[in-house]
PDB file of C-alpha atoms and ligand atoms in Angstrom:
ATOM      1  CA  MET A   1      24.880 -19.988  11.595  1.00 89.00           C
ATOM      2  CA  ARG A   2      25.677 -17.665   9.105  1.00 92.00           C
ATOM      3  CA  LEU A   3      23.187 -14.723   9.048  1.00 96.00           C
ATOM      4  CA  THR A   4      23.194 -12.645   5.543  1.00 95.00           C
ATOM      5  CA  PRO A   5      21.596  -9.387   5.074  1.00 96.00           C
ATOM      6  CA  ALA A   6      18.495  -9.774   2.599  1.00 97.00           C
ATOM      7  CA  GLY A   7      18.574  -7.715  -0.663  1.00 96.00           C
ATOM      8  CA  PRO A   8      15.387  -7.131  -2.820  1.00 96.00           C
ATOM      9  CA  GLU A   9      15.961 -10.241  -4.635  1.00 95.00           C
ATOM     10  CA  ASP A  10      15.231 -12.136  -1.231  1.00 96.00           C
ATOM     11  CA  LEU A  11      12.180 -10.128  -0.429  1.00 97.00           C
ATOM     12  CA  GLU A  12       9.386 -12.004  -2.307  1.00 97.00           C
ATOM     13  CA  ALA A  13      10.882 -15.663  -0.390  1.00 97.00           C
ATOM     14  CA  ILE A  14      10.963 -13.996   2.616  1.00 98.00           C
ATOM     15  CA  ALA A  15       7.515 -12.870   2.317  1.00 97.00           C
ATOM     16  CA  ALA A  16       6.356 -16.623   1.657  1.00 96.00           C
ATOM     17  CA  LEU A  17       8.676 -17.826   4.684  1.00 96.00           C
ATOM     18  CA  VAL A  18       7.197 -15.498   6.808  1.00 96.00           C
ATOM     19  CA  ASN A  19       3.281 -15.404   5.828  1.00 95.00           C
ATOM     20  CA  GLY A  20       3.499 -19.508   5.866  1.00 95.00           C
ATOM     21  CA  ALA A  21       5.148 -19.827   9.727  1.00 96.00           C
ATOM     22  CA  TYR A  22       3.040 -17.107  11.362  1.00 94.00           C
ATOM     23  CA  ARG A  23      -0.113 -17.775   9.564  1.00 91.00           C
ATOM     24  CA  GLY A  24       0.185 -21.437   9.511  1.00 85.00           C
ATOM     25  CA  THR A  25      -0.556 -21.553   6.073  1.00 80.00           C
ATOM     26  CA  ASP A  26       2.456 -23.347   5.150  1.00 75.00           C
ATOM     27  CA  SER A  27       1.819 -27.168   4.077  1.00 79.00           C
ATOM     28  CA  VAL A  28       3.763 -28.397   7.252  1.00 85.00           C
ATOM     29  CA  ARG A  29       2.319 -26.016  10.294  1.00 89.00           C
ATOM     30  CA  GLY A  30       5.016 -25.485  13.293  1.00 92.00           C
ATOM     31  CA  TRP A  31       4.520 -25.615  17.129  1.00 94.00           C
ATOM     32  CA  THR A  32       3.555 -22.083  16.981  1.00 93.00           C
ATOM     33  CA  ASN A  33       1.849 -19.708  14.761  1.00 92.00           C
ATOM     34  CA  GLU A  34      -0.803 -16.996  15.210  1.00 91.00           C
ATOM     35  CA  ALA A  35      -3.493 -18.840  12.804  1.00 91.00           C
ATOM     36  CA  ASP A  36      -6.011 -19.235  15.620  1.00 91.00           C
ATOM     37  CA  TYR A  37      -5.872 -14.936  16.526  1.00 90.00           C
ATOM     38  CA  ILE A  38      -5.077 -13.603  13.009  1.00 93.00           C
ATOM     39  CA  ASP A  39      -5.882 -13.490   9.536  1.00 92.00           C
ATOM     40  CA  GLY A  40      -4.119 -12.694   6.373  1.00 91.00           C
ATOM     41  CA  SER A  41      -0.542 -11.821   5.687  1.00 92.00           C
ATOM     42  CA  ARG A  42       1.958 -11.024   8.387  1.00 94.00           C
ATOM     43  CA  THR A  43       3.849  -9.107   5.642  1.00 95.00           C
ATOM     44  CA  SER A  44       4.148  -8.083   2.245  1.00 95.00           C
ATOM     45  CA  VAL A  45       6.930  -7.499  -0.405  1.00 96.00           C
ATOM     46  CA  GLU A  46       6.090  -3.909  -0.253  1.00 95.00           C
ATOM     47  CA  ALA A  47       6.252  -3.830   3.752  1.00 95.00           C
ATOM     48  CA  LEU A  48       9.444  -5.778   3.593  1.00 97.00           C
ATOM     49  CA  GLN A  49      10.742  -2.957   0.991  1.00 97.00           C
ATOM     50  CA  GLU A  50       9.819  -0.446   3.428  1.00 95.00           C
ATOM     51  CA  ASP A  51      11.871  -2.090   5.889  1.00 95.00           C
ATOM     52  CA  LEU A  52      15.017  -2.424   3.344  1.00 95.00           C
ATOM     53  CA  SER A  53      14.950   1.244   2.905  1.00 96.00           C
ATOM     54  CA  ARG A  54      14.780   2.163   6.759  1.00 95.00           C
ATOM     55  CA  PRO A  55      18.474   3.099   7.745  1.00 95.00           C
ATOM     56  CA  ASP A  56      18.180   2.053  11.506  1.00 95.00           C
ATOM     57  CA  GLY A  57      16.977  -1.640  10.799  1.00 96.00           C
ATOM     58  CA  THR A  58      18.215  -4.999   9.445  1.00 97.00           C
ATOM     59  CA  LEU A  59      16.848  -7.924   7.853  1.00 98.00           C
ATOM     60  CA  LEU A  60      18.973 -10.797   8.114  1.00 98.00           C
ATOM     61  CA  THR A  61      18.565 -14.327   6.418  1.00 98.00           C
ATOM     62  CA  VAL A  62      19.758 -18.075   6.920  1.00 97.00           C
ATOM     63  CA  ARG A  63      20.010 -20.342   4.380  1.00 95.00           C
ATOM     64  CA  ASP A  64      20.927 -24.069   3.934  1.00 92.00           C
ATOM     65  CA  GLY A  65      23.986 -23.251   2.061  1.00 80.00           C
ATOM     66  CA  PRO A  66      25.642 -20.208   0.417  1.00 74.00           C
ATOM     67  CA  GLU A  67      23.178 -20.021  -2.581  1.00 78.00           C
ATOM     68  CA  GLY A  68      20.774 -22.540  -0.849  1.00 88.00           C
ATOM     69  CA  ARG A  69      17.503 -22.096   0.046  1.00 92.00           C
ATOM     70  CA  LEU A  70      15.985 -19.861   2.732  1.00 96.00           C
ATOM     71  CA  THR A  71      15.175 -21.427   6.212  1.00 97.00           C
ATOM     72  CA  GLY A  72      14.904 -18.577   8.378  1.00 98.00           C
ATOM     73  CA  CYS A  73      15.154 -15.028   8.962  1.00 98.00           C
ATOM     74  CA  VAL A  74      14.943 -12.087  11.647  1.00 98.00           C
ATOM     75  CA  TRP A  75      14.509  -8.199  11.682  1.00 98.00           C
ATOM     76  CA  LEU A  76      16.653  -5.919  13.798  1.00 98.00           C
ATOM     77  CA  GLU A  77      16.792  -2.215  14.743  1.00 97.00           C
ATOM     78  CA  SER A  78      19.130  -0.395  16.483  1.00 96.00           C
ATOM     79  CA  SER A  79      18.340   2.279  18.878  1.00 92.00           C
ATOM     80  CA  VAL A  80      20.526   4.932  20.277  1.00 87.00           C
ATOM     81  CA  ASP A  81      19.874   3.647  23.917  1.00 91.00           C
ATOM     82  CA  GLY A  82      21.482   0.416  23.220  1.00 92.00           C
ATOM     83  CA  ALA A  83      17.819  -1.584  23.605  1.00 96.00           C
ATOM     84  CA  TRP A  84      17.946  -2.963  19.975  1.00 97.00           C
ATOM     85  CA  TYR A  85      14.206  -4.200  18.920  1.00 98.00           C
ATOM     86  CA  LEU A  86      13.847  -7.745  17.433  1.00 98.00           C
ATOM     87  CA  GLY A  87      10.945  -9.144  15.224  1.00 97.00           C
ATOM     88  CA  MET A  88       9.826 -11.263  12.239  1.00 97.00           C
ATOM     89  CA  LEU A  89      12.126 -14.317  14.045  1.00 98.00           C
ATOM     90  CA  THR A  90      11.200 -16.975  11.674  1.00 98.00           C
ATOM     91  CA  VAL A  91      12.054 -20.701  10.772  1.00 97.00           C
ATOM     92  CA  ARG A  92      10.774 -22.777   7.806  1.00 96.00           C
ATOM     93  CA  PRO A  93       8.123 -24.754   9.709  1.00 96.00           C
ATOM     94  CA  ASP A  94       9.410 -28.444   8.645  1.00 94.00           C
ATOM     95  CA  LEU A  95      12.487 -26.950   9.951  1.00 95.00           C
ATOM     96  CA  GLN A  96      11.319 -26.340  13.600  1.00 96.00           C
ATOM     97  CA  ALA A  97      11.475 -27.548  17.064  1.00 97.00           C
ATOM     98  CA  GLN A  98      15.120 -29.101  16.226  1.00 96.00           C
ATOM     99  CA  GLY A  99      17.200 -26.123  17.641  1.00 97.00           C
ATOM    100  CA  ALA A 100      17.403 -23.680  14.595  1.00 97.00           C
ATOM    101  CA  GLY A 101      14.948 -20.940  16.545  1.00 98.00           C
ATOM    102  CA  ARG A 102      17.359 -20.842  19.614  1.00 98.00           C
ATOM    103  CA  ARG A 103      20.523 -20.677  16.980  1.00 98.00           C
ATOM    104  CA  LEU A 104      19.085 -18.082  15.020  1.00 98.00           C
ATOM    105  CA  LEU A 105      18.156 -16.220  18.231  1.00 98.00           C
ATOM    106  CA  GLU A 106      21.519 -16.403  19.577  1.00 98.00           C
ATOM    107  CA  ALA A 107      23.320 -15.601  15.946  1.00 97.00           C
ATOM    108  CA  ALA A 108      20.810 -12.613  15.917  1.00 98.00           C
ATOM    109  CA  GLU A 109      21.706 -11.305  19.422  1.00 98.00           C
ATOM    110  CA  ALA A 110      25.139 -11.452  18.814  1.00 97.00           C
ATOM    111  CA  TYR A 111      25.160  -9.444  15.672  1.00 97.00           C
ATOM    112  CA  ALA A 112      23.429  -6.776  17.389  1.00 97.00           C
ATOM    113  CA  ALA A 113      25.767  -6.680  20.360  1.00 96.00           C
ATOM    114  CA  GLY A 114      28.466  -6.598  17.768  1.00 95.00           C
ATOM    115  CA  GLN A 115      27.168  -3.169  16.441  1.00 94.00           C
ATOM    116  CA  GLY A 116      26.707  -2.074  20.144  1.00 94.00           C
ATOM    117  CA  ALA A 117      23.246  -3.673  21.422  1.00 96.00           C
ATOM    118  CA  ARG A 118      23.404  -4.101  25.114  1.00 97.00           C
ATOM    119  CA  ARG A 119      19.733  -5.036  25.326  1.00 98.00           C
ATOM    120  CA  ILE A 120      17.272  -6.892  22.722  1.00 98.00           C
ATOM    121  CA  ARG A 121      13.184  -5.726  23.103  1.00 98.00           C
ATOM    122  CA  MET A 122      10.489  -7.404  21.506  1.00 97.00           C
ATOM    123  CA  THR A 123       6.667  -7.509  21.117  1.00 97.00           C
ATOM    124  CA  VAL A 124       4.615 -10.981  21.681  1.00 96.00           C
ATOM    125  CA  VAL A 125       1.178 -11.362  21.175  1.00 95.00           C
ATOM    126  CA  SER A 126       0.113 -11.384  25.026  1.00 95.00           C
ATOM    127  CA  LEU A 127      -2.055 -14.865  23.958  1.00 94.00           C
ATOM    128  CA  ARG A 128       0.923 -16.799  22.442  1.00 95.00           C
ATOM    129  CA  GLU A 129       1.941 -18.637  25.862  1.00 96.00           C
ATOM    130  CA  SER A 130       4.029 -21.138  24.635  1.00 96.00           C
ATOM    131  CA  LEU A 131       6.161 -18.488  22.822  1.00 97.00           C
ATOM    132  CA  ILE A 132       6.318 -16.413  25.652  1.00 98.00           C
ATOM    133  CA  ALA A 133       7.865 -19.621  27.643  1.00 98.00           C
ATOM    134  CA  TRP A 134      10.057 -20.276  24.738  1.00 98.00           C
ATOM    135  CA  TYR A 135      11.169 -16.462  25.182  1.00 98.00           C
ATOM    136  CA  ARG A 136      11.942 -16.606  28.896  1.00 98.00           C
ATOM    137  CA  ARG A 137      13.900 -19.787  28.807  1.00 98.00           C
ATOM    138  CA  ARG A 138      16.180 -17.695  26.349  1.00 98.00           C
ATOM    139  CA  GLY A 139      16.321 -15.121  29.189  1.00 98.00           C
ATOM    140  CA  TYR A 140      13.842 -12.926  27.951  1.00 98.00           C
ATOM    141  CA  GLU A 141      11.264 -11.282  30.472  1.00 98.00           C
ATOM    142  CA  PRO A 142       8.277  -9.148  30.272  1.00 98.00           C
ATOM    143  CA  THR A 143       8.742  -5.449  31.125  1.00 97.00           C
ATOM    144  CA  GLY A 144       5.312  -5.173  32.462  1.00 98.00           C
ATOM    145  CA  GLU A 145       4.769  -3.012  28.883  1.00 97.00           C
ATOM    146  CA  THR A 146       2.023  -3.204  26.354  1.00 97.00           C
ATOM    147  CA  GLU A 147       1.028  -2.192  23.470  1.00 96.00           C
ATOM    148  CA  PRO A 148      -1.990  -2.484  21.399  1.00 94.00           C
ATOM    149  CA  PHE A 149      -2.289  -4.594  18.364  1.00 93.00           C
ATOM    150  CA  PRO A 150      -2.914  -2.493  14.885  1.00 91.00           C
ATOM    151  CA  TYR A 151      -6.019  -2.757  14.279  1.00 93.00           C
ATOM    152  CA  ASP A 152      -6.475  -0.260  11.775  1.00 89.00           C
ATOM    153  CA  ASP A 153      -3.438  -1.401   9.730  1.00 87.00           C
ATOM    154  CA  GLU A 154      -4.170  -4.375   7.508  1.00 83.00           C
ATOM    155  CA  ARG A 155      -0.696  -4.956   6.605  1.00 81.00           C
ATOM    156  CA  PHE A 156      -0.094  -6.963   9.753  1.00 84.00           C
ATOM    157  CA  GLY A 157      -3.279  -9.393   9.348  1.00 89.00           C
ATOM    158  CA  THR A 158      -6.750  -9.171  10.333  1.00 91.00           C
ATOM    159  CA  PRO A 159      -7.011 -10.344  13.985  1.00 92.00           C
ATOM    160  CA  ARG A 160     -10.215 -12.739  14.512  1.00 92.00           C
ATOM    161  CA  PHE A 161     -11.705 -10.673  17.429  1.00 92.00           C
ATOM    162  CA  GLY A 162     -10.811  -7.604  19.675  1.00 93.00           C
ATOM    163  CA  GLY A 163      -8.517  -7.165  22.734  1.00 92.00           C
ATOM    164  CA  LEU A 164      -5.525  -8.662  21.062  1.00 94.00           C
ATOM    165  CA  GLU A 165      -2.358  -6.574  22.345  1.00 95.00           C
ATOM    166  CA  PHE A 166       1.283  -7.665  22.868  1.00 96.00           C
ATOM    167  CA  ILE A 167       3.675  -7.356  26.001  1.00 97.00           C
ATOM    168  CA  VAL A 168       7.145  -6.293  25.616  1.00 98.00           C
ATOM    169  CA  MET A 169      10.138  -8.488  26.355  1.00 98.00           C
ATOM    170  CA  GLU A 170      13.623  -7.882  26.920  1.00 98.00           C
ATOM    171  CA  LYS A 171      16.934  -9.038  27.634  1.00 98.00           C
ATOM    172  CA  THR A 172      20.228  -8.108  28.925  1.00 98.00           C
ATOM    173  CA  LEU A 173      22.609  -9.058  26.490  1.00 96.00           C
ATOM    174  CA  ASP A 174      26.394 -10.676  27.863  1.00 82.00           C
ATOM    175  CA  SER A 175      28.580  -7.885  27.109  1.00 67.00           C
ATOM    176  CA  SER A 176      31.028 -10.646  25.943  1.00 58.00           C
ATOM    177  CA  ALA A 177      28.287 -11.328  23.439  1.00 50.00           C
ATOM    178  CA  GLY A 178      29.349 -10.837  19.412  1.00 49.00           C
TER     179      GLY A 178
HETATM  180  C1  LIG B 201       9.510 -19.147  17.228  1.00 77.71           C
HETATM  181  C2  LIG B 201      10.475 -19.988  16.123  1.00 77.71           C
HETATM  182  C3  LIG B 201      11.311 -18.999  15.384  1.00 77.71           C
HETATM  183  C4  LIG B 201      10.929 -21.191  16.918  1.00 77.71           C
HETATM  184  O1  LIG B 201      11.744 -21.791  16.218  1.00 77.71           O
HETATM  185  P1  LIG B 201      12.308 -23.292  16.423  1.00 77.71           P
HETATM  186  O2  LIG B 201      13.071 -23.547  15.474  1.00 77.71           O
HETATM  187  O3  LIG B 201      11.090 -24.310  16.373  1.00 77.71           O
HETATM  188  O4  LIG B 201      12.769 -23.230  17.875  1.00 77.71           O
HETATM  189  P2  LIG B 201      13.993 -24.109  18.616  1.00 77.71           P
HETATM  190  O5  LIG B 201      13.845 -25.257  17.835  1.00 77.71           O
HETATM  191  O6  LIG B 201      14.904 -23.543  19.108  1.00 77.71           O
HETATM  192  O7  LIG B 201      12.919 -24.550  20.040  1.00 77.71           O
HETATM  193  C5  LIG B 201      11.722 -25.136  19.742  1.00 77.71           C
HETATM  194  C6  LIG B 201      11.190 -25.154  21.334  1.00 77.71           C
HETATM  195  O8  LIG B 201       9.982 -25.206  21.022  1.00 77.71           O
HETATM  196  C7  LIG B 201       9.384 -26.310  22.334  1.00 77.71           C
HETATM  197  N1  LIG B 201       8.246 -26.762  21.742  1.00 77.71           N
HETATM  198  C8  LIG B 201       8.260 -27.883  20.638  1.00 77.71           C
HETATM  199  N2  LIG B 201       7.365 -28.420  20.203  1.00 77.71           N
HETATM  200  C9  LIG B 201       6.187 -27.744  21.181  1.00 77.71           C
HETATM  201  C10 LIG B 201       4.926 -27.274  21.581  1.00 77.71           C
HETATM  202  N3  LIG B 201       4.273 -28.459  21.055  1.00 77.71           N
HETATM  203  N4  LIG B 201       4.527 -26.656  22.422  1.00 77.71           N
HETATM  204  C11 LIG B 201       5.190 -25.728  23.332  1.00 77.71           C
HETATM  205  N5  LIG B 201       6.599 -25.730  22.891  1.00 77.71           N
HETATM  206  C12 LIG B 201       7.107 -26.776  21.983  1.00 77.71           C
HETATM  207  C13 LIG B 201      10.571 -27.231  22.506  1.00 77.71           C
HETATM  208  O9  LIG B 201      10.544 -27.826  23.725  1.00 77.71           O
HETATM  209  C14 LIG B 201      11.880 -25.995  22.451  1.00 77.71           C
HETATM  210  O10 LIG B 201      12.224 -25.746  23.432  1.00 77.71           O
HETATM  211  P3  LIG B 201      13.559 -25.409  24.283  1.00 77.71           P
HETATM  212  O11 LIG B 201      14.486 -25.600  23.183  1.00 77.71           O
HETATM  213  O12 LIG B 201      13.205 -24.803  25.289  1.00 77.71           O
HETATM  214  O13 LIG B 201      13.374 -26.983  24.665  1.00 77.71           O
HETATM  215  C15 LIG B 201       9.382 -20.741  15.498  1.00 77.71           C
HETATM  216  O14 LIG B 201       8.755 -21.614  15.859  1.00 77.71           O
HETATM  217  C16 LIG B 201       8.289 -20.004  14.081  1.00 77.71           C
HETATM  218  O15 LIG B 201       9.362 -19.532  13.252  1.00 77.71           O
HETATM  219  N6  LIG B 201       7.535 -19.669  14.828  1.00 77.71           N
HETATM  220  C17 LIG B 201       6.847 -19.037  13.540  1.00 77.71           C
HETATM  221  C18 LIG B 201       6.688 -17.393  13.411  1.00 77.71           C
HETATM  222  C19 LIG B 201       6.619 -16.577  14.963  1.00 77.71           C
HETATM  223  O16 LIG B 201       5.890 -17.324  15.636  1.00 77.71           O
HETATM  224  N7  LIG B 201       7.637 -16.072  15.226  1.00 77.71           N
HETATM  225  C20 LIG B 201       7.970 -15.225  16.783  1.00 77.71           C
HETATM  226  C21 LIG B 201       7.282 -14.452  16.691  1.00 77.71           C
HETATM  227  S1  LIG B 201       7.673 -13.293  18.114  1.00 77.71           S
END
């Protein structure tokens, strides 16, 4: 799977892909999304522009050909202690449940390992049991840490109820990866 760093010209399509997949607003609904918990958008062109300007982050995209339509994306954030953050892992809903997510995650891990990452950390809404199980099958384990949902920051959407939180999951990368 070929990962390509996103440029400013990709951001509108990435925002549409991510919002459709996370909020279940795509015409085809994927097997996992946040529609039952959170309304509104997961991201915006403005938020992605901020991400792109960060020196410690990379927004990677997958297409169905060199100039083809966007089929997935993932965000990686480097860290001096070798524990990189992975977020916004997204596969176009009509292509889900066919192994693309697993391959995208593996490709992102290899990309990070190639840049010196030794571990990958991520946060998942604690209610998303089937997604947490999916990450466990990919080698991620809860660290026991939790993080509060940013209720005061509308950029991440509008939660339908109180008490949402993230759990932190982590995986140690195979030193031969990358
Ligand atoms: C999470 C995501 C990237 C996975 O992509 P994908 O292409 O569907 O993943 P895969 O095809 O590799 O794996 C599908 C898995 O779901 C399982 N699955 C399929 N339908 C399911 C269902 N209804 N309930 C539970 N699991 C299901 C399959 O068994 C498979 O797991 P396995 O490979 O361990 O057997 C994708 O669903 C997505 O973009 N979701 C919306 C955005 C999101 O929530 N991202 C994660 C944020 S932390």
